[in-house]
Backbone as numpy.savetxt, mean C-alpha at the origin, in Angstrom:
# Nx Ny Nz CAx CAy CAz Cx Cy Cz
9.00 -3.00 13.29 7.51 -3.22 12.26 7.76 -2.95 11.37
7.36 -2.39 10.05 6.68 -1.61 9.41 5.65 -1.72 8.45
4.86 -0.49 8.24 3.49 -0.58 7.82 3.75 0.41 7.32
2.30 0.71 6.47 1.76 1.83 6.05 -0.40 1.89 6.71
-0.58 2.64 6.96 -1.45 3.06 7.61 -1.95 4.12 7.39
-3.56 5.00 7.22 -4.05 5.10 6.85 -4.04 7.43 7.52
-3.73 7.91 6.49 -3.60 9.46 7.81 -4.69 9.60 8.63
-5.87 9.40 8.29 -6.64 9.76 9.41 -6.67 9.03 10.51
-5.65 7.92 11.08 -5.39 7.02 12.54 -5.03 7.66 13.17
-5.81 7.34 14.15 -5.73 8.07 15.67 -5.59 7.26 16.58
-4.92 6.11 16.41 -3.83 5.25 17.15 -2.61 5.25 16.85
-2.43 6.45 15.24 -1.14 6.81 14.90 -0.67 7.78 15.92
-1.23 8.65 16.74 -1.44 9.77 16.40 -0.52 10.56 15.72
-1.54 10.92 14.28 -1.40 11.59 13.52 -1.95 12.77 13.66
-2.25 13.50 13.34 -2.36 15.49 13.38 -2.77 15.78 12.11
-3.65 15.90 11.07 -3.46 15.53 9.97 -4.39 16.05 9.38
-4.92 17.45 9.52 -6.01 18.26 9.09 -7.04 17.53 8.12
-8.22 17.26 8.35 -8.87 17.29 7.37 -8.84 15.65 6.15
-7.62 14.25 6.87 -7.28 13.70 6.93 -8.32 12.46 6.01
-7.99 11.85 4.86 -9.10 10.83 4.88 -8.75 9.16 4.85
-9.88 8.45 4.45 -8.91 7.12 5.46 -8.16 6.97 3.46
-7.60 5.75 3.98 -6.81 5.04 3.36 -6.96 3.36 3.63
-7.34 2.88 3.10 -7.17 1.09 3.44 -6.23 0.04 2.91
-5.00 -0.04 3.65 -4.21 -0.57 3.51 -4.10 -2.20 3.59
-3.53 -3.04 2.36 -3.07 -4.37 3.17 -1.80 -4.60 2.99
-1.13 -4.95 3.83 0.27 -4.66 3.69 1.23 -6.12 4.60
0.60 -7.44 4.56 0.47 -8.73 4.35 -0.10 -9.47 3.75
0.91 -9.54 2.91 0.65 -11.12 1.35 -0.82 -9.87 0.52
-0.26 -9.58 -0.40 -0.72 -9.00 -1.05 -1.76 -9.68 -2.38
-0.99 -10.90 -2.57 -2.03 -11.05 -3.42 -1.05 -10.85 -5.03
-0.78 -9.42 -5.20 -0.18 -9.11 -6.16 1.54 -9.17 -5.95
1.91 -10.11 -7.61 3.43 -10.41 -7.14 4.09 -8.59 -7.92
5.25 -8.80 -7.47 6.80 -7.74 -8.15 6.04 -8.04 -9.60
5.85 -8.86 -10.35 5.76 -9.55 -11.76 4.91 -8.60 -12.10
2.94 -8.74 -12.07 2.40 -8.60 -11.90 2.42 -7.32 -11.94
2.99 -6.49 -10.59 3.64 -5.26 -10.77 4.08 -4.49 -11.54
4.98 -5.12 -12.08 6.17 -4.47 -13.02 5.46 -4.40 -14.10
4.27 -5.52 -14.82 4.24 -5.32 -15.68 2.35 -4.77 -15.82
1.41 -3.99 -15.54 0.55 -3.63 -15.47 0.80 -2.48 -16.20
-0.51 -2.80 -17.12 -0.60 -1.11 -17.98 -1.43 -0.43 -17.80
-2.29 -1.07 -16.79 -4.07 -1.07 -16.97 -4.01 -0.70 -15.83
-6.01 -0.75 -15.64 -6.21 -1.22 -13.54 -7.10 -2.77 -13.74
-6.50 -3.78 -14.88 -6.97 -4.89 -15.03 -6.96 -5.31 -13.49
-5.47 -6.23 -12.79 -5.63 -6.70 -11.78 -5.71 -6.23 -10.62
-5.82 -4.83 -10.76 -6.16 -4.27 -9.53 -7.61 -3.77 -9.16
-8.13 -3.77 -10.22 -9.83 -3.45 -9.91 -10.63 -4.60 -9.21
-10.30 -6.03 -9.43 -10.93 -7.15 -9.28 -10.32 -7.18 -7.95
-9.37 -6.95 -6.84 -8.79 -7.21 -5.30 -9.84 -6.63 -5.04
-10.12 -7.10 -3.31 -9.99 -6.85 -2.72 -9.42 -6.71 -1.11
-9.16 -5.52 -1.31 -8.43 -4.29 -0.33 -9.11 -3.65 0.80
-9.13 -4.54 1.58 -9.75 -4.40 3.35 -9.01 -4.25 4.33
-7.99 -3.26 5.40 -6.87 -2.66 5.57 -7.41 -4.07 5.98
-5.79 -4.75 6.81 -5.42 -6.01 7.83 -5.03 -5.09 8.86
-4.35 -3.76 9.12 -4.22 -3.09 10.20 -2.95 -4.22 10.60
-2.13 -4.94 9.40 -0.79 -6.21 9.56 0.14 -4.99 9.54
1.71 -5.99 9.92 2.96 -4.90 9.61 3.21 -5.84 8.34
4.06 -5.56 7.29 4.40 -6.57 6.39 4.70 -7.50 6.67
4.98 -8.36 6.25 4.95 -9.84 6.72 6.46 -10.22 6.50
7.34 -9.64 5.40 8.81 -9.97 5.07 9.35 -8.54 4.47
10.37 -8.24 4.98 11.12 -7.59 4.28 12.43 -7.86 3.10
11.96 -9.27 2.79 12.38 -9.98 1.56 12.07 -9.33 0.56
12.61 -7.80 -0.37 12.37 -6.74 -1.08 12.56 -7.61 -2.45
11.74 -6.98 -3.05 10.73 -6.14 -3.53 9.15 -6.92 -2.64
8.40 -5.40 -2.20 7.49 -6.11 -1.89 6.01 -5.01 -1.77
5.25 -5.85 -2.30 4.46 -5.10 -2.89 3.24 -4.90 -1.53
2.38 -3.86 -1.20 1.38 -3.21 -1.24 0.54 -2.43 -1.77
-0.83 -3.41 -0.96 -1.83 -2.79 -1.37 -2.75 -1.59 -1.17
-3.54 -0.71 -1.63 -4.47 0.42 -0.82 -5.24 0.81 -2.12
-6.39 1.94 -1.09 -7.92 2.14 -1.49 -7.49 3.53 -0.54
-7.66 5.00 -1.80 -7.89 5.96 -0.11 -10.05 5.76 -1.65
-10.07 6.91 0.14 -11.37 7.05 0.69 -12.52 7.59 -0.90
-11.69 7.95 -2.34 -12.36 8.18 -3.24 -12.61 6.61 -3.76
-11.96 5.24 -3.21 -12.45 4.57 -3.97 -11.13 4.12 -4.87
-9.89 4.83 -5.43 -9.12 4.42 -6.07 -8.21 3.72 -5.46
-7.52 2.05 -6.55 -7.29 1.43 -5.68 -5.40 1.51 -5.87
-4.87 1.05 -5.20 -3.47 0.98 -6.31 -2.34 -0.32 -4.99
-1.29 0.98 -5.65 -0.76 -1.48 -4.78 1.28 -0.32 -4.78
1.84 -0.30 -3.80 3.24 0.71 -4.13 4.08 -1.35 -3.66
5.24 -0.33 -4.61 6.55 -1.61 -4.44 7.73 -1.26 -3.53
7.50 -1.86 -3.03 8.92 -1.39 -1.53 10.41 -2.22 -2.56
10.88 -1.23 -3.04 12.46 -1.26 -3.23 13.72 -1.52 -2.74
13.83 -0.78 -1.70 14.36 -0.78 0.09 14.20 0.27 0.77
15.11 -0.03 1.83 14.97 1.14 3.28 16.37 1.54 3.31
16.27 2.60 4.22 17.83 3.16 3.87 17.81 3.89 5.06
17.84 2.99 6.37 17.84 4.10 7.32 16.22 5.35 7.83
15.87 5.91 7.67 14.56 6.66 7.91 14.11 6.67 6.20
14.55 6.10 5.36 13.44 6.92 3.94 13.08 5.05 3.32
11.89 5.08 2.04 12.17 4.09 1.95 12.36 4.29 -0.12
11.76 3.72 -0.87 12.41 3.64 -1.68 10.94 2.89 -2.75
10.33 3.55 -3.36 8.76 3.31 -3.49 8.53 3.14 -5.05
7.84 2.21 -5.99 6.96 2.58 -7.59 6.07 2.78 -6.85
5.11 3.27 -7.26 3.71 3.25 -6.85 2.66 3.54 -8.63
1.97 2.80 -8.18 0.67 2.88 -9.46 -0.76 2.75 -8.21
-1.70 3.96 -9.01 -2.26 4.38 -9.42 -3.79 4.29 -10.33
-4.98 3.97 -9.77 -6.24 4.12 -10.86 -6.27 5.20 -11.21
-6.94 5.44 -12.20 -6.79 6.89 -12.52 -8.14 7.27 -11.95
């Protein structure tokens, strides 16, 4: 099971001082890999409703898109391209 979780998530036993909330939409982001690759501004991100879904990534057929919104309200997308042992290869785009 693979998923992104907030650094302040108490259930995952993280102990990161001053960690802030980040919401992740791991399952069925609604943003395609083509949409991600073609983004040159935040127009595709700003209207997306990103609520933490508490789910794992549904498929590992790469690439996979995961959406997030940080504590400052900035939205972003993570394009998960591959997994090799304990490492992830990703591209990330975040609103300015």
